[in-house]
Amino acid sequence: MARMRQRPAALALLSLIVIASACSRPRGLFLEQNARSHVEMLAGTIGSRPVGTPANARARAYIIDQLKLYGFEVRVQETDARRPEFGVTARVSNIIAMLPGERPEAVGVISHYDSARETPGAADDGFGVAVSLEAARSFASRERRKWSLFVLVTDAEESGLMGAAGLMTDREVTDRLRAYINLEAVGSSTPVVLFETGPGNRWLTSVWARHAPYPRGGSYALEVYRRLPNDTDFSILKRRDIPGLNFASAGDSYPYHTARDTVDRLSPRALRETGENVVSILGALQDVDVTQRSKEDGHYFDVAGITAVSYGPGAAWILAAAALALGVIAFVRITAAVIRAAGVLRWILTLLWALLALVLAPLAMVGITWALRASREFYHPWYAHPDRLFALLAVVGFAVAWAVTRLGAWLPPRAHVPRHPATAWSLALPLWIGVASLVLWTAPAAAHLWTVPLLAAGLGLSLVPAHSGAGVRLVSLAVLVVVAMLWLRDAWDLARFAVAVLGRMPFVTPAYIYAAFLTAAGIMLVPPFIGAFAPPGRLLQPSLMTAVCLVALAVAGGLAYAAPAYTHEQPLRRYVRAIQDGGALQATWEVASTEPGLDLDVGAPGGWSPTDAAPPASVPIPRFPQSFVFRTKGPSLGAAPAQFSAFTQTAVAGGIEVAATVIPSEPGVVVTFVAPPELTPSRSNLPGILRAGRWRATYVAPTPEGVVWRAGFSTTDASVFQQVRVLVNAGGFPGGDGWQRLAPWLPQDRTVWNSMSIWILPPPSPPIEPVPPLR
């Protein structure tokens, strides 16, 4: 028994030593001002740089010049990247830079230099490229390099990860790359989190935990990321079983993929801390065998951003088992002591009263969220100022719990349990045990958020005398510190991130989401807080607390109601497209959003009407997924930025072979070949998929020479091929304003737009009859 008591003390001392030593970790030779200058060139001087555009080529030339200046061997992989699962091909130009080391095996830093069409891409991914370039300069200055270094800057990430798909066809890269760091952005500020790892990442997360000077992230982020409709280049590379670390800036996610993603919005701290982490990890990898492979995926998390912990699945299960076992032991000891002092009936009544508060407080938070939405003209009135909503929900939850407590004061005195911190733990521990067990089953990568606090509580409460108020308070305070380090900052960052992410999803955010999130955090934070600070005796003036609750409700409610739903810095996302079907005199125009109403400026077409149907067209085009869609007929788009220049049909044995040629007159367009209804080619030079009853193959960013689709069909009816169509997709509108080419009647003060023009082109006429097969 004495040895068991010594081990926790030794572990605690070891933890303190680790935390103290983390404060003196060496920083790498990363210069933030250099990285900032790269972002200014890419997102400021060059600007939006979608694949296939002149701006994309300028960005590529700049990056190549910088890497050559640092002494790297640089080549460009130009290839037709393919993702058959989506029926997409893209012409990509990946930058592959190599700095030789003593060994041919290489570590890598990966980012992408293209941007989405609607954004300058300062954060996504000018941030990643800038950090990669400055880390490359710093690494090149090292006197000794055991492993070679790849700096891989991909193209067309924003067009379906096509650059990464092409990169994985490069034999030198796949043969030599042993570990890598991928740099992404879904926000313009800190935190920059390690949110994805794998495969077999145990040894690599240990390097991050020991050497990153600013560790942020945890394996819980993987559970969040799995439930988001997002992917990065990391998703492609991990299929090749190459271990990697995936980092992303996640703070201030409002400008993500919008025109607000500008250089001045990008946080200097995000650049500096990420750069220091990357340089430190690259340096540490020089002393690690990067050729090693492991089947273990590590569990990892940072501790208040000061240090980090990484451990394998075996240790994770031992930790979980110890937490659950000690939790049960502590619950039995504490509850037995409470029952001895108060009686079983009074304890059961207190338990029921606590459950009442636990049910009513979240319901009240859901109700106030619904009321706030119902009283405003917006479905997301908290979008620009989520902190006001969170404050209101916290006040409502506390006020309801307080009201339940005051209601209990009307019970006979003999029904009251004596005030003791052990009472709070006798009620909280079974809940903690249940939640920890559930998370272990459903989201094991996030289990440490519950098992570590449960272990601390179970261990402390198993050792101190249950009747000792001072001892239980001291343990409660220690547990509160543990919970705060694991929960407070990450919960706050995740809550704000969730508002931005859910606000751009194509559905109205359910009213219960944020109440559920705050309830989960409250379940972990409130019990140790009560155990540490709740007064031992009766409150002297409970009416004063009631008055404080009412005032806080009025203030928080007023602030939440008065908050502007959308601002210039936190704008509403809207989507607009125009569809020109063949030679029609008018185009079909659509506007979509997660908020009702149009709010268009003077000059917009008239006759808008709400719709929930797909647009009428000769080719099935999916309906906008947003909750509110409006449609009208408006001005024609004019000539398409690509020409359906040739279409031939050749009779072959058992069928007909077709060849369609499209030549773009504008760079960066997307071309989709659509087969006739009910026909799927038996062979095709471009991969395709069946969607909405029509087989289609997409080619992104064809060269000026054009793209040719050749396919064979097992039919002899040549007339059906007059139903072949070509879709040409381009950003903005012909003659539109600014670099986004937006229509002048689209307001931009508190709104950002994702715009596209779609042309549906029939085969050129007169039709060319099938040529008889050669004999």
PDB file of N, CA and C in Angstrom, residues 315-363:
ATOM      1  N   ALA A 315      -1.135   1.992 -23.277  1.00  0.00           N
ATOM      2  CA  ALA A 315      -1.171   2.905 -22.135  1.00  0.00           C
ATOM      3  C   ALA A 315      -2.535   3.571 -22.021  1.00  0.00           C
ATOM      4  N   ALA A 316      -3.167   3.836 -23.176  1.00  0.00           N
ATOM      5  CA  ALA A 316      -4.489   4.473 -23.145  1.00  0.00           C
ATOM      6  C   ALA A 316      -5.512   3.565 -22.456  1.00  0.00           C
ATOM      7  N   TRP A 317      -5.463   2.282 -22.741  1.00  0.00           N
ATOM      8  CA  TRP A 317      -6.417   1.367 -22.116  1.00  0.00           C
ATOM      9  C   TRP A 317      -6.099   1.163 -20.639  1.00  0.00           C
ATOM     10  N   ILE A 318      -4.817   1.143 -20.291  1.00  0.00           N
ATOM     11  CA  ILE A 318      -4.452   1.044 -18.874  1.00  0.00           C
ATOM     12  C   ILE A 318      -4.948   2.276 -18.125  1.00  0.00           C
ATOM     13  N   LEU A 319      -4.746   3.455 -18.742  1.00  0.00           N
ATOM     14  CA  LEU A 319      -5.233   4.696 -18.141  1.00  0.00           C
ATOM     15  C   LEU A 319      -6.740   4.658 -17.962  1.00  0.00           C
ATOM     16  N   ALA A 320      -7.446   4.195 -19.003  1.00  0.00           N
ATOM     17  CA  ALA A 320      -8.909   4.142 -18.929  1.00  0.00           C
ATOM     18  C   ALA A 320      -9.365   3.162 -17.855  1.00  0.00           C
ATOM     19  N   ALA A 321      -8.737   1.993 -17.824  1.00  0.00           N
ATOM     20  CA  ALA A 321      -9.131   0.999 -16.830  1.00  0.00           C
ATOM     21  C   ALA A 321      -8.863   1.505 -15.412  1.00  0.00           C
ATOM     22  N   ALA A 322      -7.701   2.138 -15.223  1.00  0.00           N
ATOM     23  CA  ALA A 322      -7.383   2.679 -13.897  1.00  0.00           C
ATOM     24  C   ALA A 322      -8.366   3.776 -13.508  1.00  0.00           C
ATOM     25  N   ALA A 323      -8.705   4.640 -14.475  1.00  0.00           N
ATOM     26  CA  ALA A 323      -9.644   5.724 -14.189  1.00  0.00           C
ATOM     27  C   ALA A 323     -11.003   5.187 -13.794  1.00  0.00           C
ATOM     28  N   LEU A 324     -11.501   4.212 -14.541  1.00  0.00           N
ATOM     29  CA  LEU A 324     -12.818   3.654 -14.230  1.00  0.00           C
ATOM     30  C   LEU A 324     -12.801   2.916 -12.891  1.00  0.00           C
ATOM     31  N   ALA A 325     -11.732   2.138 -12.667  1.00  0.00           N
ATOM     32  CA  ALA A 325     -11.660   1.387 -11.408  1.00  0.00           C
ATOM     33  C   ALA A 325     -11.564   2.320 -10.212  1.00  0.00           C
ATOM     34  N   LEU A 326     -10.667   3.304 -10.284  1.00  0.00           N
ATOM     35  CA  LEU A 326     -10.521   4.239  -9.176  1.00  0.00           C
ATOM     36  C   LEU A 326     -11.760   5.104  -9.018  1.00  0.00           C
ATOM     37  N   GLY A 327     -12.400   5.409 -10.144  1.00  0.00           N
ATOM     38  CA  GLY A 327     -13.639   6.173 -10.062  1.00  0.00           C
ATOM     39  C   GLY A 327     -14.708   5.429  -9.306  1.00  0.00           C
ATOM     40  N   VAL A 328     -14.836   4.135  -9.580  1.00  0.00           N
ATOM     41  CA  VAL A 328     -15.833   3.314  -8.873  1.00  0.00           C
ATOM     42  C   VAL A 328     -15.484   3.217  -7.388  1.00  0.00           C
ATOM     43  N   ILE A 329     -14.191   2.998  -7.090  1.00  0.00           N
ATOM     44  CA  ILE A 329     -13.764   2.909  -5.686  1.00  0.00           C
ATOM     45  C   ILE A 329     -14.067   4.213  -4.946  1.00  0.00           C
ATOM     46  N   ALA A 330     -13.700   5.322  -5.586  1.00  0.00           N
ATOM     47  CA  ALA A 330     -13.950   6.623  -4.948  1.00  0.00           C
ATOM     48  C   ALA A 330     -15.442   6.857  -4.752  1.00  0.00           C
ATOM     49  N   PHE A 331     -16.239   6.480  -5.756  1.00  0.00           N
ATOM     50  CA  PHE A 331     -17.692   6.668  -5.644  1.00  0.00           C
ATOM     51  C   PHE A 331     -18.249   5.871  -4.458  1.00  0.00           C
ATOM     52  N   VAL A 332     -17.814   4.625  -4.320  1.00  0.00           N
ATOM     53  CA  VAL A 332     -18.306   3.795  -3.218  1.00  0.00           C
ATOM     54  C   VAL A 332     -17.905   4.396  -1.877  1.00  0.00           C
ATOM     55  N   ARG A 333     -16.634   4.821  -1.742  1.00  0.00           N
ATOM     56  CA  ARG A 333     -16.167   5.389  -0.476  1.00  0.00           C
ATOM     57  C   ARG A 333     -16.912   6.680  -0.135  1.00  0.00           C
ATOM     58  N   ILE A 334     -16.966   7.581  -1.125  1.00  0.00           N
ATOM     59  CA  ILE A 334     -17.576   8.890  -0.876  1.00  0.00           C
ATOM     60  C   ILE A 334     -19.066   8.740  -0.597  1.00  0.00           C
ATOM     61  N   THR A 335     -19.747   7.939  -1.398  1.00  0.00           N
ATOM     62  CA  THR A 335     -21.196   7.790  -1.232  1.00  0.00           C
ATOM     63  C   THR A 335     -21.529   7.108   0.098  1.00  0.00           C
ATOM     64  N   ALA A 336     -20.718   6.131   0.468  1.00  0.00           N
ATOM     65  CA  ALA A 336     -20.950   5.467   1.757  1.00  0.00           C
ATOM     66  C   ALA A 336     -20.829   6.458   2.904  1.00  0.00           C
ATOM     67  N   ALA A 337     -19.831   7.343   2.819  1.00  0.00           N
ATOM     68  CA  ALA A 337     -19.656   8.343   3.873  1.00  0.00           C
ATOM     69  C   ALA A 337     -20.835   9.313   3.904  1.00  0.00           C
ATOM     70  N   VAL A 338     -21.307   9.735   2.746  1.00  0.00           N
ATOM     71  CA  VAL A 338     -22.434  10.665   2.690  1.00  0.00           C
ATOM     72  C   VAL A 338     -23.694  10.004   3.237  1.00  0.00           C
ATOM     73  N   ILE A 339     -23.917   8.755   2.869  1.00  0.00           N
ATOM     74  CA  ILE A 339     -25.115   8.043   3.344  1.00  0.00           C
ATOM     75  C   ILE A 339     -25.049   7.833   4.850  1.00  0.00           C
ATOM     76  N   ARG A 340     -23.849   7.537   5.375  1.00  0.00           N
ATOM     77  CA  ARG A 340     -23.726   7.383   6.823  1.00  0.00           C
ATOM     78  C   ARG A 340     -24.085   8.673   7.542  1.00  0.00           C
ATOM     79  N   ALA A 341     -23.716   9.807   6.949  1.00  0.00           N
ATOM     80  CA  ALA A 341     -23.976  11.092   7.597  1.00  0.00           C
ATOM     81  C   ALA A 341     -25.407  11.571   7.395  1.00  0.00           C
ATOM     82  N   ALA A 342     -26.011  11.226   6.252  1.00  0.00           N
ATOM     83  CA  ALA A 342     -27.310  11.811   5.927  1.00  0.00           C
ATOM     84  C   ALA A 342     -28.434  10.795   5.805  1.00  0.00           C
ATOM     85  N   GLY A 343     -28.111   9.553   5.567  1.00  0.00           N
ATOM     86  CA  GLY A 343     -29.153   8.566   5.342  1.00  0.00           C
ATOM     87  C   GLY A 343     -29.391   8.341   3.867  1.00  0.00           C
ATOM     88  N   VAL A 344     -29.804   7.130   3.508  1.00  0.00           N
ATOM     89  CA  VAL A 344     -29.947   6.776   2.110  1.00  0.00           C
ATOM     90  C   VAL A 344     -31.095   7.525   1.438  1.00  0.00           C
ATOM     91  N   LEU A 345     -32.196   7.741   2.168  1.00  0.00           N
ATOM     92  CA  LEU A 345     -33.332   8.419   1.549  1.00  0.00           C
ATOM     93  C   LEU A 345     -33.002   9.867   1.207  1.00  0.00           C
ATOM     94  N   ARG A 346     -32.319  10.547   2.108  1.00  0.00           N
ATOM     95  CA  ARG A 346     -31.950  11.935   1.828  1.00  0.00           C
ATOM     96  C   ARG A 346     -30.959  12.002   0.670  1.00  0.00           C
ATOM     97  N   TRP A 347     -30.052  11.008   0.591  1.00  0.00           N
ATOM     98  CA  TRP A 347     -29.107  11.017  -0.531  1.00  0.00           C
ATOM     99  C   TRP A 347     -29.833  10.780  -1.849  1.00  0.00           C
ATOM    100  N   ILE A 348     -30.794   9.864  -1.847  1.00  0.00           N
ATOM    101  CA  ILE A 348     -31.562   9.600  -3.079  1.00  0.00           C
ATOM    102  C   ILE A 348     -32.354  10.837  -3.485  1.00  0.00           C
ATOM    103  N   LEU A 349     -32.947  11.518  -2.509  1.00  0.00           N
ATOM    104  CA  LEU A 349     -33.685  12.738  -2.823  1.00  0.00           C
ATOM    105  C   LEU A 349     -32.756  13.796  -3.405  1.00  0.00           C
ATOM    106  N   THR A 350     -31.552  13.927  -2.852  1.00  0.00           N
ATOM    107  CA  THR A 350     -30.578  14.891  -3.385  1.00  0.00           C
ATOM    108  C   THR A 350     -30.169  14.507  -4.810  1.00  0.00           C
ATOM    109  N   LEU A 351     -30.004  13.206  -5.049  1.00  0.00           N
ATOM    110  CA  LEU A 351     -29.663  12.738  -6.383  1.00  0.00           C
ATOM    111  C   LEU A 351     -30.754  13.108  -7.389  1.00  0.00           C
ATOM    112  N   LEU A 352     -32.022  12.873  -7.006  1.00  0.00           N
ATOM    113  CA  LEU A 352     -33.134  13.216  -7.898  1.00  0.00           C
ATOM    114  C   LEU A 352     -33.184  14.720  -8.149  1.00  0.00           C
ATOM    115  N   TRP A 353     -32.895  15.489  -7.101  1.00  0.00           N
ATOM    116  CA  TRP A 353     -32.908  16.954  -7.263  1.00  0.00           C
ATOM    117  C   TRP A 353     -31.792  17.401  -8.217  1.00  0.00           C
ATOM    118  N   ALA A 354     -30.624  16.767  -8.109  1.00  0.00           N
ATOM    119  CA  ALA A 354     -29.508  17.095  -9.013  1.00  0.00           C
ATOM    120  C   ALA A 354     -29.839  16.704 -10.453  1.00  0.00           C
ATOM    121  N   LEU A 355     -30.495  15.538 -10.621  1.00  0.00           N
ATOM    122  CA  LEU A 355     -30.894  15.128 -11.970  1.00  0.00           C
ATOM    123  C   LEU A 355     -31.910  16.098 -12.563  1.00  0.00           C
ATOM    124  N   LEU A 356     -32.802  16.618 -11.714  1.00  0.00           N
ATOM    125  CA  LEU A 356     -33.764  17.614 -12.189  1.00  0.00           C
ATOM    126  C   LEU A 356     -33.050  18.838 -12.726  1.00  0.00           C
ATOM    127  N   ALA A 357     -32.045  19.300 -11.978  1.00  0.00           N
ATOM    128  CA  ALA A 357     -31.272  20.455 -12.450  1.00  0.00           C
ATOM    129  C   ALA A 357     -30.520  20.129 -13.727  1.00  0.00           C
ATOM    130  N   LEU A 358     -29.971  18.913 -13.813  1.00  0.00           N
ATOM    131  CA  LEU A 358     -29.209  18.509 -14.988  1.00  0.00           C
ATOM    132  C   LEU A 358     -30.085  18.433 -16.229  1.00  0.00           C
ATOM    133  N   VAL A 359     -31.352  18.133 -16.053  1.00  0.00           N
ATOM    134  CA  VAL A 359     -32.278  18.074 -17.191  1.00  0.00           C
ATOM    135  C   VAL A 359     -32.809  19.459 -17.539  1.00  0.00           C
ATOM    136  N   LEU A 360     -33.208  20.217 -16.513  1.00  0.00           N
ATOM    137  CA  LEU A 360     -33.844  21.508 -16.780  1.00  0.00           C
ATOM    138  C   LEU A 360     -32.874  22.551 -17.310  1.00  0.00           C
ATOM    139  N   ALA A 361     -31.633  22.538 -16.837  1.00  0.00           N
ATOM    140  CA  ALA A 361     -30.672  23.560 -17.282  1.00  0.00           C
ATOM    141  C   ALA A 361     -30.405  23.460 -18.789  1.00  0.00           C
ATOM    142  N   PRO A 362     -30.090  22.282 -19.354  1.00  0.00           N
ATOM    143  CA  PRO A 362     -29.922  22.219 -20.820  1.00  0.00           C
ATOM    144  C   PRO A 362     -31.189  22.554 -21.585  1.00  0.00           C
ATOM    145  N   LEU A 363     -32.341  22.106 -21.071  1.00  0.00           N
ATOM    146  CA  LEU A 363     -33.602  22.431 -21.755  1.00  0.00           C
ATOM    147  C   LEU A 363     -33.817  23.940 -21.782  1.00  0.00           C
TER     148      LEU A 363
END
